[in-house]
Coordinates of C-alpha atoms in Angstrom, one line a residue:
M15 CA -16.6 17.1 -4.9
D16 CA -13.5 15.8 -3.2
K17 CA -10.5 15.8 -5.5
I18 CA -7.9 13.2 -4.5
S19 CA -4.3 14.2 -5.2
D20 CA -2.3 13.0 -2.2
D21 CA 0.2 10.2 -1.8
R22 CA -2.5 7.6 -2.1
V23 CA -2.9 8.3 -5.8
M24 CA -0.7 10.5 -8.0
D25 CA 0.9 13.9 -8.0
D26 CA -1.8 15.4 -10.2
P27 CA -5.6 15.2 -9.5
A28 CA -6.5 11.9 -11.2
V29 CA -9.8 11.1 -9.5
E30 CA -12.5 12.8 -7.5
V31 CA -15.2 11.6 -5.1
R32 CA -18.7 12.8 -6.0
V33 CA -21.9 12.7 -4.0
I34 CA -24.4 11.1 -6.5
G35 CA -27.3 10.5 -4.2
G36 CA -29.7 7.5 -4.2
P37 CA -28.6 4.1 -2.8
K38 CA -25.0 4.5 -4.1
G39 CA -24.4 7.7 -2.1
K40 CA -20.9 8.4 -3.5
G41 CA -18.9 7.4 -6.5
L42 CA -15.3 7.8 -7.8
F43 CA -14.9 9.7 -11.1
A44 CA -11.9 10.2 -13.5
V45 CA -10.5 13.7 -13.8
K46 CA -8.1 12.7 -16.5
P47 CA -8.2 10.1 -19.3
F48 CA -6.9 6.6 -18.8
K49 CA -6.0 4.0 -21.4
A50 CA -6.7 0.3 -20.8
G51 CA -3.9 -1.0 -18.6
D52 CA -3.1 2.3 -17.0
V53 CA -2.9 2.5 -13.2
I54 CA -5.6 4.9 -12.1
F55 CA -4.4 5.1 -8.4
E56 CA -2.6 3.1 -5.8
E57 CA -3.4 3.1 -2.1
R58 CA -2.6 1.3 1.1
P59 CA -5.4 0.0 3.4
L60 CA -6.5 1.6 6.6
V61 CA -6.4 -1.9 8.1
C62 CA -5.7 -5.4 6.8
C63 CA -5.9 -8.9 8.2
Q64 CA -5.1 -12.4 6.9
F65 CA -8.0 -14.8 6.9
A66 CA -8.1 -17.2 9.9
W67 CA -8.3 -20.5 8.1
N68 CA -5.7 -19.3 5.5
A69 CA -3.2 -18.7 8.3
A70 CA -4.2 -22.0 10.0
Y71 CA -3.4 -23.9 6.9
G72 CA 0.1 -22.7 6.8
Y73 CA 0.0 -19.8 4.3
L74 CA 2.8 -17.7 5.8
A75 CA 2.4 -13.9 5.3
C76 CA 3.5 -10.8 7.0
D77 CA 1.1 -9.9 9.8
F78 CA 1.0 -6.3 8.6
C79 CA 1.3 -6.1 4.8
M80 CA 0.5 -9.7 3.7
R81 CA 3.8 -10.1 1.9
P82 CA 4.5 -13.9 1.7
L83 CA 7.2 -15.1 4.1
E84 CA 7.8 -18.4 2.2
G85 CA 10.2 -18.7 -0.6
A86 CA 8.7 -19.6 -4.0
Q87 CA 10.2 -23.0 -3.9
E88 CA 9.0 -23.7 -0.4
N89 CA 5.6 -22.5 -1.4
V90 CA 5.1 -24.9 -4.3
R91 CA 6.7 -27.8 -2.5
R92 CA 4.2 -27.4 0.4
L93 CA 1.2 -26.9 -1.8
T94 CA 1.9 -29.7 -4.3
G95 CA 3.4 -32.1 -1.7
K96 CA 6.4 -32.6 -4.0
K97 CA 9.3 -32.1 -1.6
D98 CA 12.0 -32.5 -4.3
L99 CA 10.5 -30.0 -6.7
V100 CA 13.2 -27.4 -7.7
L101 CA 12.4 -24.0 -9.3
P102 CA 15.0 -22.8 -11.7
Y103 CA 16.3 -19.2 -11.6
P104 CA 16.3 -19.0 -7.8
Q105 CA 17.4 -15.3 -8.2
C106 CA 13.8 -14.5 -9.2
C107 CA 12.4 -15.6 -5.8
P108 CA 10.9 -12.5 -4.3
T109 CA 11.3 -13.5 -0.7
N110 CA 14.1 -11.9 1.3
K111 CA 14.2 -13.9 4.6
E112 CA 17.1 -11.9 5.9
S113 CA 14.7 -9.0 6.5
H114 CA 12.1 -11.1 8.3
T115 CA 11.5 -10.4 12.0
Q116 CA 8.9 -11.0 14.7
C117 CA 7.3 -9.4 17.7
P118 CA 9.6 -10.2 20.6
S119 CA 6.6 -10.5 22.9
C120 CA 4.1 -12.6 21.0
G121 CA 6.1 -14.0 18.1
V122 CA 3.9 -12.6 15.3
Q123 CA 6.0 -12.6 12.1
Y124 CA 6.7 -9.7 9.8
C125 CA 8.5 -9.3 6.5
S126 CA 10.6 -6.4 7.9
T127 CA 11.3 -4.2 10.9
I128 CA 9.4 -1.4 9.0
C129 CA 6.2 -3.5 9.0
K130 CA 6.8 -4.6 12.6
D131 CA 7.1 -1.0 13.7
Q132 CA 4.2 0.3 11.7
A133 CA 2.0 -2.5 13.0
W134 CA 3.0 -1.7 16.6
N135 CA 2.2 2.0 16.1
L136 CA -1.1 1.3 14.4
H137 CA -2.7 -1.5 16.4
H138 CA -0.4 -4.2 17.6
R139 CA 0.6 -2.5 20.8
T140 CA -2.9 -3.0 22.0
L141 CA -3.3 -6.5 20.7
C142 CA 0.1 -7.6 21.8
L143 CA -0.5 -6.4 25.3
Q144 CA -3.5 -8.6 25.3
S145 CA -1.4 -11.5 24.2
H146 CA 1.3 -11.6 26.9
S147 CA -0.5 -14.1 28.9
R148 CA -2.5 -15.5 25.9
N149 CA -3.6 -19.1 26.0
V150 CA -6.4 -21.0 24.4
N151 CA -8.9 -19.5 26.9
H152 CA -8.0 -15.9 26.1
P153 CA -10.9 -14.0 24.6
L154 CA -9.0 -13.1 21.5
E155 CA -8.0 -16.7 20.9
Q156 CA -11.6 -17.8 21.5
L157 CA -12.8 -15.0 19.2
N158 CA -10.6 -16.2 16.4
E159 CA -11.5 -19.9 16.9
T160 CA -15.2 -19.2 17.2
W161 CA -15.1 -17.2 13.9
K162 CA -13.3 -20.1 12.2
Y163 CA -15.9 -22.6 13.1
M164 CA -18.7 -20.3 12.1
H165 CA -17.2 -19.4 8.7
Y166 CA -15.4 -22.2 6.9
P167 CA -13.4 -21.5 3.7
P168 CA -13.8 -20.0 1.2
E169 CA -13.5 -16.9 3.5
T170 CA -14.5 -13.4 2.6
A171 CA -14.0 -11.7 5.9
S172 CA -12.3 -12.1 9.3
V173 CA -13.5 -11.1 12.7
M174 CA -9.9 -10.2 13.6
I175 CA -10.1 -7.2 11.2
L176 CA -12.7 -5.9 13.6
A177 CA -10.2 -6.3 16.5
R178 CA -7.6 -4.4 14.5
M179 CA -10.1 -1.6 13.8
I180 CA -10.9 -1.3 17.5
A181 CA -7.2 -1.3 18.4
T182 CA -6.5 1.3 15.7
V183 CA -9.0 3.6 17.2
Q184 CA -7.8 3.0 20.8
Q185 CA -4.1 3.7 19.8
A186 CA -4.8 6.8 17.7
E187 CA -3.7 10.2 18.9
D188 CA -7.2 11.4 18.1
P189 CA -9.5 8.4 18.7
A190 CA -12.6 10.3 17.8
S191 CA -11.2 11.2 14.3
A192 CA -10.0 7.6 13.9
L193 CA -13.5 6.3 14.8
N194 CA -15.1 8.8 12.3
M195 CA -12.6 7.6 9.6
F196 CA -14.0 4.1 9.8
M197 CA -17.6 5.3 10.0
Q198 CA -17.2 7.1 6.6
F199 CA -17.5 3.6 5.1
C200 CA -20.9 2.4 4.2
H201 CA -22.1 0.5 7.3
R202 CA -25.8 -0.1 6.7
T203 CA -27.1 -3.3 8.0
V204 CA -30.2 -3.2 5.8
N205 CA -31.4 -1.5 2.7
E206 CA -34.8 -0.1 3.8
E207 CA -35.8 0.9 0.2
E208 CA -35.6 -2.7 -0.9
A209 CA -36.0 -4.6 2.3
I210 CA -32.6 -6.3 2.0
A211 CA -30.5 -7.3 5.0
H212 CA -26.8 -8.4 4.9
K213 CA -26.5 -12.2 4.9
L214 CA -24.3 -12.2 8.0
L215 CA -27.1 -10.5 10.0
G216 CA -29.9 -12.9 9.4
E217 CA -31.8 -14.6 12.2
Q218 CA -29.8 -17.8 11.8
F219 CA -26.6 -15.9 12.8
R220 CA -28.1 -13.9 15.7
R221 CA -26.7 -16.1 18.4
Q222 CA -23.3 -16.4 16.6
L223 CA -23.0 -12.6 16.4
E224 CA -23.9 -12.2 20.1
V225 CA -21.1 -14.7 21.0
L226 CA -18.6 -12.8 18.9
R227 CA -19.7 -9.5 20.4
E228 CA -19.3 -10.8 23.9
L229 CA -15.8 -12.1 23.2
I230 CA -14.5 -9.0 21.5
S231 CA -16.0 -6.8 24.2
L232 CA -14.3 -8.9 26.9
A233 CA -11.0 -8.6 25.2
L234 CA -11.0 -5.0 23.9
Y235 CA -13.7 -2.9 25.6
S236 CA -13.0 0.8 26.0
D237 CA -15.3 3.8 26.3
I238 CA -14.2 5.3 22.9
V239 CA -15.6 2.2 21.1
H240 CA -18.5 1.6 23.4
Q241 CA -21.1 2.2 20.6
W242 CA -19.4 -0.4 18.4
L243 CA -19.8 -3.0 21.1
L244 CA -23.5 -2.6 21.7
P245 CA -25.7 -5.1 19.7
D246 CA -26.7 -2.6 17.0
G247 CA -23.2 -1.1 16.8
F248 CA -21.6 -4.5 16.4
Q249 CA -24.0 -5.4 13.6
S250 CA -23.1 -2.2 11.8
L251 CA -19.4 -3.0 12.3
V252 CA -19.9 -6.5 10.8
A253 CA -21.9 -4.9 7.9
L254 CA -19.1 -2.4 7.4
V255 CA -16.5 -5.1 6.9
G256 CA -18.9 -7.3 4.9
T257 CA -19.8 -4.6 2.4
N258 CA -16.5 -2.9 2.1
G259 CA -13.8 -5.5 2.7
Q260 CA -11.6 -6.0 -0.4
G261 CA -9.9 -9.4 -0.8
V262 CA -6.1 -9.3 -0.8
G263 CA -4.1 -12.2 -2.3
T264 CA -0.3 -12.6 -2.4
S265 CA 1.8 -15.5 -3.7
P266 CA 5.6 -16.0 -3.9
F267 CA 5.2 -18.4 -6.7
S268 CA 3.1 -16.0 -8.8
E269 CA 5.7 -13.3 -8.2
W270 CA 8.5 -15.7 -9.2
V271 CA 6.5 -16.5 -12.4
R272 CA 6.2 -12.8 -13.2
K273 CA 10.0 -12.3 -12.7
V274 CA 11.2 -15.3 -14.7
S275 CA 8.8 -14.3 -17.5
E276 CA 10.7 -11.0 -17.8
L277 CA 14.0 -12.8 -18.3
E278 CA 15.5 -12.6 -21.8
L279 CA 16.1 -16.3 -22.6
P280 CA 16.8 -18.3 -25.8
T281 CA 13.7 -19.5 -27.5
D282 CA 14.2 -23.2 -26.4
D283 CA 14.8 -22.2 -22.8
K284 CA 11.8 -20.0 -22.8
Q285 CA 9.6 -22.9 -24.1
Q286 CA 11.0 -25.3 -21.5
L287 CA 10.3 -22.7 -18.8
D288 CA 6.7 -22.2 -20.0
S289 CA 6.1 -25.9 -20.0
F290 CA 7.6 -26.3 -16.6
I291 CA 5.4 -23.5 -15.2
D292 CA 2.3 -25.0 -16.8
K293 CA 3.0 -28.3 -15.2
V294 CA 3.5 -26.7 -11.8
Y295 CA 0.2 -25.0 -12.1
E296 CA -1.5 -28.2 -13.1
D297 CA 0.0 -29.9 -10.0
L298 CA -1.2 -27.0 -7.8
N299 CA -4.7 -27.1 -9.3
E300 CA -4.9 -30.9 -8.6
E301 CA -3.8 -30.5 -5.0
V302 CA -5.3 -27.2 -3.8
G303 CA -7.5 -25.9 -6.6
S304 CA -8.0 -22.1 -6.3
F305 CA -6.5 -21.9 -2.8
L306 CA -3.1 -20.8 -4.0
N307 CA -2.5 -17.5 -2.2
S308 CA -2.0 -16.0 1.2
E309 CA -5.4 -14.4 1.5
G310 CA -7.0 -11.8 3.6
S311 CA -9.3 -8.8 3.7
A312 CA -8.6 -5.0 3.9
L313 CA -10.4 -1.7 4.0
Y314 CA -9.4 0.9 1.4
A315 CA -10.6 4.5 1.5
L316 CA -10.7 5.0 -2.3
Q317 CA -11.5 1.5 -3.5
S318 CA -14.5 1.4 -1.2
V319 CA -15.9 4.5 -3.0
C320 CA -15.9 2.7 -6.3
N321 CA -19.3 1.4 -7.2
H322 CA -20.1 -2.0 -8.7
S323 CA -20.9 -2.9 -12.3
C324 CA -21.2 -6.3 -13.9
D325 CA -19.4 -4.7 -16.8
P326 CA -16.6 -2.9 -15.0
N327 CA -14.1 -0.5 -16.5
A328 CA -11.5 -0.9 -13.8
M329 CA -10.1 -3.8 -11.7
P330 CA -8.0 -3.9 -8.4
S331 CA -4.7 -5.7 -8.4
F332 CA -1.8 -6.3 -6.1
P333 CA 1.4 -5.9 -8.2
H334 CA 3.8 -5.5 -5.3
S335 CA 2.9 -8.8 -3.6
N336 CA 1.6 -7.1 -0.5
F337 CA -1.5 -5.1 0.5
Q338 CA -0.7 -2.1 -1.7
L339 CA -3.7 -2.0 -4.1
A340 CA -3.4 -0.7 -7.7
M341 CA -6.6 0.2 -9.5
C342 CA -6.1 -0.5 -13.2
A343 CA -8.3 0.5 -16.1
V344 CA -9.5 -2.5 -18.1
R345 CA -10.7 -0.3 -21.0
D346 CA -10.3 3.3 -21.9
I347 CA -11.8 5.8 -19.4
A348 CA -12.6 9.4 -20.3
P349 CA -12.6 12.4 -17.9
G350 CA -15.9 12.5 -16.1
D351 CA -16.5 8.7 -16.4
E352 CA -17.3 6.9 -13.2
I353 CA -14.7 4.3 -12.2
L354 CA -16.7 1.1 -11.8
I355 CA -15.3 -2.2 -10.5
S356 CA -16.9 -5.6 -10.0
Y357 CA -17.6 -6.8 -6.4
L358 CA -17.9 -10.3 -7.9
D359 CA -15.1 -12.5 -9.3
E360 CA -14.7 -13.1 -13.0
C361 CA -16.4 -16.5 -13.0
V362 CA -19.5 -15.2 -11.2
L363 CA -19.7 -12.3 -13.7
E364 CA -20.2 -14.9 -16.5
R365 CA -23.2 -16.5 -14.7
S366 CA -26.8 -15.5 -14.9
R367 CA -28.2 -12.2 -13.9
H368 CA -30.3 -13.9 -11.3
S369 CA -27.1 -15.4 -9.7
R370 CA -25.3 -12.1 -9.7
L371 CA -28.2 -10.2 -8.2
K372 CA -28.7 -12.8 -5.5
L373 CA -25.0 -12.5 -4.4
L374 CA -25.0 -8.7 -4.5
R375 CA -28.2 -8.5 -2.4
E376 CA -26.8 -10.9 0.2
N377 CA -23.3 -9.4 0.5
Y378 CA -23.7 -5.8 -0.5
I379 CA -27.5 -5.1 0.2
F380 CA -28.3 -3.6 -3.1
T381 CA -29.9 -4.5 -6.5
C382 CA -27.6 -3.9 -9.4
H383 CA -29.0 -1.8 -12.3
C384 CA -25.8 -1.7 -14.4
S385 CA -26.0 -1.7 -18.2
K386 CA -25.3 -5.5 -18.3
C387 CA -28.1 -6.2 -15.8
E388 CA -30.5 -3.9 -17.5
T389 CA -29.8 -5.6 -20.9
Q390 CA -30.4 -9.0 -19.3
A391 CA -33.5 -7.9 -17.4
G392 CA -35.7 -10.1 -19.7
D393 CA -33.7 -13.2 -19.0
L394 CA -35.3 -16.0 -17.0
D395 CA -34.6 -15.7 -13.3
V396 CA -33.3 -19.2 -12.9
T397 CA -30.0 -20.5 -11.4
S398 CA -28.5 -23.5 -13.1
E399 CA -27.1 -26.5 -11.3
D400 CA -23.5 -25.3 -11.8
E401 CA -24.5 -22.0 -10.2
S402 CA -25.5 -23.4 -6.8
D403 CA -25.3 -21.1 -3.8
D404 CA -22.4 -22.8 -2.2
E405 CA -20.3 -22.5 -5.4
V406 CA -20.8 -18.8 -5.9
E407 CA -18.5 -16.5 -3.9
D408 CA -17.7 -12.8 -3.8
D409 CA -14.3 -11.2 -4.2
G410 CA -14.7 -8.2 -1.9
G411 CA -15.9 -4.8 -3.0
G412 CA -16.6 -1.3 -2.1

């Protein structure tokens, strides 16, 4: 058992990793009790990257921590198309543009010099050196554009997170240890026991994967990551991100809403504010639907150990409007209980068992046997019209 008590979590041992065998391999278990709403642990990712199309559509976020770079008012004006929309209580806007900065060489934007320096020391020194003479024909630019036209929104991964993983290993003081750190994540391309393969590794994507492998090899090859850039190694790398990537979403407007909701206001002012917020959300829904946030994907050491359940007792959130993940209990958890999250979003959880199993098999190469699925085992294995394949999407898991 591996008790976790460092700065990723809390001062006292709150959770521990246990080897549980079978297809799950490991699980995360509570050492102390938690009430519904409690934060079980917080952690920063090993690596994080904004989605390619999300960035292309103008969702401005720090290239390191995903903190929004737009002000809340700018954000809703852009998304609603209403250039004269004014948000009251501007003091509640979370964006501090005075702290914003950028890489002097390539122009990548950050929310602070702290993030700029941390990115440089982690992976950007390698990627930025590649970008000094960057143009549309540069392998990294081709890699990003190729990925975009292979994977349209809604996105659940980004090939550039692979580039950041490679650069992180190359820049590490101990590259072998850094490589091993990433390989601790599940990186199976298939589940031999159930003859399941990850959906990104199917025959229809074979040529696409080879193109991506050639481009990333051309841009970032080094001996230390040689195995990752062989055909089988690259497939395992794609599977690693596909099965472990956790979606990250940040929004200056959502943060503004949270802050104004905490204001002590007269009843009439509070009602007017609530009506105003409801109207803005209606306008946003009409224009952009669910595409409200700056979105990306990240790899988390603890979150990735949490197994899936269609009836989870915990849920990841991003209360700091950046990539810092907080795992929160959604119901009481006793010492010894396994911490279970959903790899699917809330809408998908309400759909049929057949739809859930199909998604989990395609994205996470396992068949779910949670209490909810076992209870519904006798249900008809049908997918209704409103549960069509292209409407069902995953939210990132462990």
